[in-house]
Each structure stands twice: as structure tokens, then as C-alpha cells.
mmCIF file of C-alpha atoms in Angstrom:
data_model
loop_
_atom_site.group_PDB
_atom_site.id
_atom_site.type_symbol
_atom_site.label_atom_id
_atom_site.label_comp_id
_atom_site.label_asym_id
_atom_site.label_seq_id
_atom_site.Cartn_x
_atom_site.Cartn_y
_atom_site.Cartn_z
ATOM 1 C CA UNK A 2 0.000 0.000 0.000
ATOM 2 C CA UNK A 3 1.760 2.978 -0.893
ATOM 3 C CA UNK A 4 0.312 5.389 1.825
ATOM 4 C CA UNK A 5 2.499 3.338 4.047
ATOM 5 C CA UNK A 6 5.349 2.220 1.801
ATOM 6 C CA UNK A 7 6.427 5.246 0.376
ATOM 7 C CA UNK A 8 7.641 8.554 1.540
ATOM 8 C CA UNK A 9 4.997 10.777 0.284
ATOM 9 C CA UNK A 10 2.125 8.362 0.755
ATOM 10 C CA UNK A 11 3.573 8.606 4.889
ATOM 11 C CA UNK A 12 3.658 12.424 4.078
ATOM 12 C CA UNK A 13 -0.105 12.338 2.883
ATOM 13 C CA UNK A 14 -1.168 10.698 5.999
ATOM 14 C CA UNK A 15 0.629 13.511 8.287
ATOM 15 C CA UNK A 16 -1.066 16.164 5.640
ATOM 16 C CA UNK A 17 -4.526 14.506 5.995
ATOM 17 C CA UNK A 18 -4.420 14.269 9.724
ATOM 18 C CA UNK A 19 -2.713 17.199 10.738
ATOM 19 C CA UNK A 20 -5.523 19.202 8.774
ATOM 20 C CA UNK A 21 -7.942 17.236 10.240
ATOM 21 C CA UNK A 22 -6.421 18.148 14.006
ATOM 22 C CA UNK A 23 -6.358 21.704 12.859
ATOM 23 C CA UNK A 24 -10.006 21.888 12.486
ATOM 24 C CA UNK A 25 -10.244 20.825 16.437
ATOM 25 C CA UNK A 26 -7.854 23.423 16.931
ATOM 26 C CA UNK A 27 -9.714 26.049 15.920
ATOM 27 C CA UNK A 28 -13.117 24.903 17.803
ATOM 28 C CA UNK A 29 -11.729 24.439 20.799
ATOM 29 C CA UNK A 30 -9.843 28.092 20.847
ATOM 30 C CA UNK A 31 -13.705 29.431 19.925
ATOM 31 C CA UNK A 32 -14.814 27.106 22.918
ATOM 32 C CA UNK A 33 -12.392 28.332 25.405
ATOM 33 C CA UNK A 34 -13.464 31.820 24.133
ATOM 34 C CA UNK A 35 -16.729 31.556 25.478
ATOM 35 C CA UNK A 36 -15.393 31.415 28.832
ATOM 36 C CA UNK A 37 -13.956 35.187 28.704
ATOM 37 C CA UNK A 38 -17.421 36.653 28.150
ATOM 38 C CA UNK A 39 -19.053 34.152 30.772
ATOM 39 C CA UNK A 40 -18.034 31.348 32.823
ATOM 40 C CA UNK A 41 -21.975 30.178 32.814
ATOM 41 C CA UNK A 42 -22.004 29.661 29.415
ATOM 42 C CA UNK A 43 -18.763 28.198 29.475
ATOM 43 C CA UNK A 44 -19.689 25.499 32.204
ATOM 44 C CA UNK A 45 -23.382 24.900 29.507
ATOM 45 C CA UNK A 46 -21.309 24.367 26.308
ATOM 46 C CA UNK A 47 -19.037 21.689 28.606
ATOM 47 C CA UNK A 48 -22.500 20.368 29.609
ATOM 48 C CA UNK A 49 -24.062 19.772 26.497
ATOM 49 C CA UNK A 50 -20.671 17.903 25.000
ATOM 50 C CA UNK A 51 -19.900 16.476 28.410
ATOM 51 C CA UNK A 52 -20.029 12.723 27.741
ATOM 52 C CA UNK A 53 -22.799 12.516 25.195
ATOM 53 C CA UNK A 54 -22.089 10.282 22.720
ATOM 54 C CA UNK A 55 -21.503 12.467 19.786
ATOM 55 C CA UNK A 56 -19.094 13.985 21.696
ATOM 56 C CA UNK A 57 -17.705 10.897 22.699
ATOM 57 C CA UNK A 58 -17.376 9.582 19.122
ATOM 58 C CA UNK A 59 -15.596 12.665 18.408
ATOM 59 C CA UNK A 60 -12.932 12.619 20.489
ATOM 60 C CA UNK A 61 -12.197 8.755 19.793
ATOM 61 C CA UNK A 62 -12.022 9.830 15.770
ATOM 62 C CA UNK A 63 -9.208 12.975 17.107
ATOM 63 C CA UNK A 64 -7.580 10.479 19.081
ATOM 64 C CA UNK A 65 -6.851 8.173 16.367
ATOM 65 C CA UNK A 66 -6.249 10.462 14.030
ATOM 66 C CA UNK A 67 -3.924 12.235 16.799
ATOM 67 C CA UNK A 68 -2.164 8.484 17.304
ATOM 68 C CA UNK A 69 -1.851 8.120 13.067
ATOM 69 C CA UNK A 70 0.089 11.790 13.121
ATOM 70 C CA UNK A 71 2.408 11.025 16.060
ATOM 71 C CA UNK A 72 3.193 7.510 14.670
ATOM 72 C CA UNK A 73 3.886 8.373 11.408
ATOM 73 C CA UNK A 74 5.903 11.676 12.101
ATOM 74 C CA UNK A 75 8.600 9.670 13.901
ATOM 75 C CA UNK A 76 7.691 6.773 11.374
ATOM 76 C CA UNK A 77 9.168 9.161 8.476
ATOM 77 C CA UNK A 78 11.818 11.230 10.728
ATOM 78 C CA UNK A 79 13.287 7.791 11.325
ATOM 79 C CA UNK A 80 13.052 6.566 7.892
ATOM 80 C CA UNK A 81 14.431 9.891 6.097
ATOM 81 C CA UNK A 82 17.464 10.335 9.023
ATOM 82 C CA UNK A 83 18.102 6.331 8.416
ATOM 83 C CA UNK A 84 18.228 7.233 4.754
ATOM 84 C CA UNK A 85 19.861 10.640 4.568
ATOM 85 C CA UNK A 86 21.660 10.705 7.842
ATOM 86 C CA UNK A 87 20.053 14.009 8.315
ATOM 87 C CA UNK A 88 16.664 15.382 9.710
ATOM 88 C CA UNK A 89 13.752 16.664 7.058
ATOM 89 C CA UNK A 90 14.678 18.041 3.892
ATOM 90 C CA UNK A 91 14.232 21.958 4.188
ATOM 91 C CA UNK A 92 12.670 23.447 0.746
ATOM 92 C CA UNK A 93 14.770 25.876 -0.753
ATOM 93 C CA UNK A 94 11.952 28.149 -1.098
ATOM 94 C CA UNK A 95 11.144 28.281 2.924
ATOM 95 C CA UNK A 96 13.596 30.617 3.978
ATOM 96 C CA UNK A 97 11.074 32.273 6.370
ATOM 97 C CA UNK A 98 10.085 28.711 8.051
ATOM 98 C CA UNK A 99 13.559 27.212 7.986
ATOM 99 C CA UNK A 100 13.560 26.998 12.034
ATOM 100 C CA UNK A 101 10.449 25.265 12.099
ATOM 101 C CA UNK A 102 11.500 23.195 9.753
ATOM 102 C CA UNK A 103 14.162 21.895 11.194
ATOM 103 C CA UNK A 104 12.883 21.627 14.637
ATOM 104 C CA UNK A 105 9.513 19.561 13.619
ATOM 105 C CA UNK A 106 9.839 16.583 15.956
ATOM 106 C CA UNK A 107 11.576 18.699 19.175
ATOM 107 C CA UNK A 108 8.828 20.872 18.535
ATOM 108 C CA UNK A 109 6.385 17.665 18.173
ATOM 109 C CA UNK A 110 7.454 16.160 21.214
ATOM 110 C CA UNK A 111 7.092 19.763 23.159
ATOM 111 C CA UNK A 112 3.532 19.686 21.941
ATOM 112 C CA UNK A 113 2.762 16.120 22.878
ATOM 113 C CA UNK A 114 3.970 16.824 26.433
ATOM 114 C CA UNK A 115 1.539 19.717 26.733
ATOM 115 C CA UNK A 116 -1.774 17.620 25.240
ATOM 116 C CA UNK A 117 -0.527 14.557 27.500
ATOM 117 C CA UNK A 118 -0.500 17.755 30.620
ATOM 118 C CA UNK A 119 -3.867 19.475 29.250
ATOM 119 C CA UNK A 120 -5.882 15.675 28.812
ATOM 120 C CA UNK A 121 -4.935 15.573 32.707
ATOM 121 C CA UNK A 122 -5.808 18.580 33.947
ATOM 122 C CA UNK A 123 -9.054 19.295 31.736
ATOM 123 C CA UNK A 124 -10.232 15.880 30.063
ATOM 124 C CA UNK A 125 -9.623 13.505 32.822
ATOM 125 C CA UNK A 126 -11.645 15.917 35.179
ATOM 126 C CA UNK A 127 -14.183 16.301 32.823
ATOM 127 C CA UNK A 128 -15.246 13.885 30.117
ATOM 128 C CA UNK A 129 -13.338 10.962 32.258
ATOM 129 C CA UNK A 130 -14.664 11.666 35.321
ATOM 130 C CA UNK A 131 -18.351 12.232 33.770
ATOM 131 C CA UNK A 132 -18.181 8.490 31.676
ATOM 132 C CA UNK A 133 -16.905 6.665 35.198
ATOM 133 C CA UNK A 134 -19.372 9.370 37.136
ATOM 134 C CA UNK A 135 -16.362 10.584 39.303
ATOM 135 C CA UNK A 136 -17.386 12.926 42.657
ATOM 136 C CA UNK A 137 -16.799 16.464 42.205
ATOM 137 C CA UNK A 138 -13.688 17.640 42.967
ATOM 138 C CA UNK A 139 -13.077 19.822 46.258
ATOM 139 C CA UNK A 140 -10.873 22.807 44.735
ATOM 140 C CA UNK A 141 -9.774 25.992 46.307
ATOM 141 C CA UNK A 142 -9.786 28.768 43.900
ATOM 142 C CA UNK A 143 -8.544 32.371 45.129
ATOM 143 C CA UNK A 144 -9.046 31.593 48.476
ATOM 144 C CA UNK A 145 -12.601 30.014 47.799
ATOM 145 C CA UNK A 146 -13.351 26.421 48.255
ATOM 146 C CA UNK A 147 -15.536 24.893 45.484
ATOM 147 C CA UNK A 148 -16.647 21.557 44.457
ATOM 148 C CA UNK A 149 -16.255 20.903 40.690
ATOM 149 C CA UNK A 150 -18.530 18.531 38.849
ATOM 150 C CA UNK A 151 -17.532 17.373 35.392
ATOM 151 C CA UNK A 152 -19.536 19.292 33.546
ATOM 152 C CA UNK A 153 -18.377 22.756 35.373
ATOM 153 C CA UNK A 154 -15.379 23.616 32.998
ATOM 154 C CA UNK A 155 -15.290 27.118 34.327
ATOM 155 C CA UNK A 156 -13.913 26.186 37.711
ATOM 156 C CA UNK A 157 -10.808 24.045 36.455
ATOM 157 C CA UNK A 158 -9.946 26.512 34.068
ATOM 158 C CA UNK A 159 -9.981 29.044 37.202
ATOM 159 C CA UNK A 160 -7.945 26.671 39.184
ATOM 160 C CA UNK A 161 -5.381 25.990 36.650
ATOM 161 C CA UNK A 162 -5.121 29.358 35.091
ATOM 162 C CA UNK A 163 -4.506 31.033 38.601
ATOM 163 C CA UNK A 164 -0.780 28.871 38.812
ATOM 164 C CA UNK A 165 1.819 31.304 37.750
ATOM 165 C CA UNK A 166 3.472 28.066 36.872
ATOM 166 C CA UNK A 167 0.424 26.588 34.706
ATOM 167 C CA UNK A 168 0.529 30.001 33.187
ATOM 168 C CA UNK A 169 3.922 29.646 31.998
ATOM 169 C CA UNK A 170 4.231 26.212 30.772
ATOM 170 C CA UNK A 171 0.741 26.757 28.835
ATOM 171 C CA UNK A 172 2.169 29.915 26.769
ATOM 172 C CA UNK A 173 5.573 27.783 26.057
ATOM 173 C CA UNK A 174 3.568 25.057 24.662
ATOM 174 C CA UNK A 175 1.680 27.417 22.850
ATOM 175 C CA UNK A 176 4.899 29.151 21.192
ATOM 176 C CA UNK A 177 6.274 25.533 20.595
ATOM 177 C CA UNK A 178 2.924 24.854 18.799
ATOM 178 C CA UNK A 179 2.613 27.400 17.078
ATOM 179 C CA UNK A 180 5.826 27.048 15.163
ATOM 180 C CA UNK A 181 4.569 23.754 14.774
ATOM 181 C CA UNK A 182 1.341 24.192 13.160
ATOM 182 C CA UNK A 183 2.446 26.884 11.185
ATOM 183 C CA UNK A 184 4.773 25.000 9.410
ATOM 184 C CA UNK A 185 2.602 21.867 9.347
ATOM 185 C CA UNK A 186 -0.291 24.537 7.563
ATOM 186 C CA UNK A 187 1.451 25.314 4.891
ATOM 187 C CA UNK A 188 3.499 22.367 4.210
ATOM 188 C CA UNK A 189 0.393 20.059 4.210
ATOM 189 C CA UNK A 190 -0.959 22.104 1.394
ATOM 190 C CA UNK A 191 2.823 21.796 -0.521
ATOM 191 C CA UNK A 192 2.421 17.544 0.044
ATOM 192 C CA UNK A 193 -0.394 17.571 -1.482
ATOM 193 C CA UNK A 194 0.303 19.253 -4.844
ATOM 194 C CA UNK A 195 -0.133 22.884 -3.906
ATOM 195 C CA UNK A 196 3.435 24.006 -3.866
ATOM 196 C CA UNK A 197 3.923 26.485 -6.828
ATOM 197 C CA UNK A 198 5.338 29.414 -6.175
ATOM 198 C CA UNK A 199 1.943 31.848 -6.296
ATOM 199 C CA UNK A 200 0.027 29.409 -3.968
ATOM 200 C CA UNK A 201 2.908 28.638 -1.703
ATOM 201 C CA UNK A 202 3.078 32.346 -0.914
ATOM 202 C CA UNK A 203 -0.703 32.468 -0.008
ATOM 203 C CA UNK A 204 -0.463 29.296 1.963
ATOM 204 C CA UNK A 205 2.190 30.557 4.145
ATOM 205 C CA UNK A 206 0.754 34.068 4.768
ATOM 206 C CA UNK A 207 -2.911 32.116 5.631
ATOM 207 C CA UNK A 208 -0.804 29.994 8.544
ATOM 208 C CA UNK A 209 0.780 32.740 9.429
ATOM 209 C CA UNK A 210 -2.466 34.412 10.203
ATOM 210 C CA UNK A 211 -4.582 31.044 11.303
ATOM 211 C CA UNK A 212 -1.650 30.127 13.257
ATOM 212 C CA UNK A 213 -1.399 33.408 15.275
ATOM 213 C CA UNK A 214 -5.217 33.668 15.709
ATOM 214 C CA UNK A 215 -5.982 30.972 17.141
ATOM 215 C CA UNK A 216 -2.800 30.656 19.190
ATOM 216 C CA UNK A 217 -3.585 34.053 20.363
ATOM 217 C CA UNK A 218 -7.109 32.990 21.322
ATOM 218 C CA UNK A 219 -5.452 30.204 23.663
ATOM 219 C CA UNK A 220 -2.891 32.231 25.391
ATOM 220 C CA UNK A 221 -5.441 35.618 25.556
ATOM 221 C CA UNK A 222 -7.926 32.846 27.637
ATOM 222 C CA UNK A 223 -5.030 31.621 29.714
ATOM 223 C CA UNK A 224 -3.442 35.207 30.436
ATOM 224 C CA UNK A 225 -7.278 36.554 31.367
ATOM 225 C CA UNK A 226 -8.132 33.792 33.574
ATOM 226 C CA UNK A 227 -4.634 34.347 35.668
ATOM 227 C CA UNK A 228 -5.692 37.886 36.099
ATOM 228 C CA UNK A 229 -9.153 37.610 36.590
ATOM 229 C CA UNK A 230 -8.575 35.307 39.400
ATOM 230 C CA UNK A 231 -5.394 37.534 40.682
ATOM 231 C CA UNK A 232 -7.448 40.585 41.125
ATOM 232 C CA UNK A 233 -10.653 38.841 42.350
ATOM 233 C CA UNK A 234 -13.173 40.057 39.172
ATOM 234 C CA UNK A 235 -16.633 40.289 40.076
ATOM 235 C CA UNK A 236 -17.279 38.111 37.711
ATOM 236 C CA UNK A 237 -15.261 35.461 38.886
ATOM 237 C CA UNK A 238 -16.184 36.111 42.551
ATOM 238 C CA UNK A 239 -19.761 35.762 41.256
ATOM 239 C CA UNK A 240 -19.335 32.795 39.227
ATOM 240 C CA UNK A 241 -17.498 31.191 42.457
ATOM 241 C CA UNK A 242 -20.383 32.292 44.945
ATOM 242 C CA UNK A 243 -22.869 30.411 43.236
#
């Protein structure tokens, strides 16, 4: 099959699944959005996915095709160092994306780290604990002590968001992925036939710009929820007194 016995059928597969993962990407910054304009709503959008089983369904189909990216990035990284004694091949026409380029699987494996810390400290707590119908979770939150239930999103995101630490490690895998998927934007679009030299500049300027919006959208959230908790907003302190 050639998808898995040649190098640009291996290269499709990343394309087809990385695109695929970039859709999520952009629904969950939209989702996380929400909670800046109110934590209610927030905590109703995590209710109605919760652990219904559309929503279920759907994270089993991003898992896999997570699992099919991962394996087959190293799959080919091996294969092409094995064969070349050297990392990716670097297109002479991606001066401007030459660090991400050569950086792919650090920047991979930086990336992986943070999902594998985010499934714990979101997913676990929420869809997990909602499918094995977990006890709410005694959390103190700016000096509050609340019980979380799976389905209220609002207060994890508090709790995590209000760790200078959390903070810190969230916006450095946000930098490392967005190097990431801006490279993996454009270059999906080159694998699959799209490379000339008019559509390779408007590829690259579109994850430029996809890239930085939603990345922005994910480290805006993160940055307003550490000060929102830090200076006690009302509505935080509202949200928390209910």
C-alpha cells in the first residue's frame, strides 16, 4: 500500500491528519473563548458535549487520528534520518520557516507533552470523570473552596489558570505549537500538490495568520483567567459564589 510504503504516501497521511487536528484546533480556541465573556455559558457548552455520545465519538475519531500523526511523524523522521543521515529536507523556497523546519519533531514532542498535561488537567476531570461518574472535585480557587462537577469547565480553568506556573508552561507550549502548526499549515498544502510558487506564498501568509489567531485565542484565555482570578473580578467572585 503505498500510503504506508512510500515517503509521500507517509507524508499524505501527516497532511490529511494534521488538517484534520487543525479543524479541532480552531473549535476548541472558539470554545475556550466563550469562557472570557461568561463562565456560565462556558460550564453549559461543557454540559451539552460532556459525555454525550456524539461527543464521545468525536474525540475517539481525534484520538486516532492524533495516534496516526504522532506515529507516522517519527515513522518518516526515522526513515528519512536512516536514509539521509540528516533530519527533514528543508525546501529551498522556505527561507522564512527554515527553524520550524528543522525543529519539527523537538517541537512535536514539546507539543505532545503539553496535550498529555492538558488531557490531565481538563479531560480527565471532565469527560473521564463524567463516563466513570467521578465525585466532584473539592478545589480551592482564590481563596474560595468549590466543588467541581464534570460538567463545570469554568472552575478548572480558574484553578489551573490562577498557577503562575500553569501560566507559563501553557504559553511555552503554545509558542512551541505554534511554530509547529504553522509549518505543518502550509506544508500540508505543498504535500499535497499545492506548492507552486503563487500558492505557496498564499499558503504561508494564511498559517501565518490562522496560526497566530488561534494561538492568540489560547494564550489571551489563559493570560485573562490568571488575572481575573489575581485581582478577584466580580465576575469570577460571582461565578465562584454560586
Amino acid at each position: 500500500m503505498w500510503l504506508i510504503n512510500s515517503s509521500i504516501g507517509k507524508k499524505v497521511l501527516m497532511s490529511v491528519s494534521g488538517l484534520f487536528l487543525i479543524l479541532f484546533l480552531t473549535f476548541h480556541a472558539c470554545m475556550n473563548l466563550v469562557a472570557v465573556f461568561s463562565l456560565d455559558a462556558y460550564d453549559a457548552v461543557c454540559g451539552f458535549l460532556g459525555a454525550n455520545w456524539y461527543a464521545v465519538v468525536g474525540t475517539m475519531v481525534l484520538a486516532g487520528g492524533f495516534l496516526i500523526h504522532i506515529f507516522v511523524a517519527f515513522w518518516l523522521t526515522l526513515t528519512n534520518q536512516q536514509a539521509r543521515g540528516a533530519e527533514y529536507e528543508i525546501p529551498n523556497h522556505a527561507p522564512g520557516v527554515s527553524l520550524a523546519s528543522k525543529n519539527m519533531l523537538p517541537l512535536g514532542i514539546i507539543v505532545l507533552l503539553g496535550i498529555f498535561s492538558h488531557m490531565y488537567m481538563f479531560w480527565s476531570k471532565m469527560m473521564l470523570a463524567e463516563l466513570i461518574e467521578a465525585d466532584a472535585q473539592a478545589l480551592t480557587i482564590a481563596g474560595v473552596a468549590v466543588n467541581a462537577s464534570a460538567v463545570e469547565g469554568g472552575k478548572f480553568v480558574l484553578y489551573y489558570f490562577s498557577s503562575p506556573v500553569v501560566v507559563v508552561g501553557y504559553l511555552i507550549w503554545l509558542a512551541a505549537l505554534w511554530f509547529h502548526l504553522n509549518h505543518g499549515f502550509w506544508s500540508a498544502f505543498q504535500t499535497v500538490g499545492l506548492n507552486n510558487d503563487v500558492w505557496m506564498k498564499r499558503w504561508k501568509m494564511a498559517a501565518t495568520a490562522f496560526s497566530t489567531i488561534v494561538l492568540g485565542i489560547f494564550a489571551f484565555v489563559v493570560v485573562y483567567m490568571f488575572i481575573a482570578v489575581q485581582c478577584q473580578c466580580p465576575n469570577v467572585t460571582e461565578y465562584l459564589a454560586k
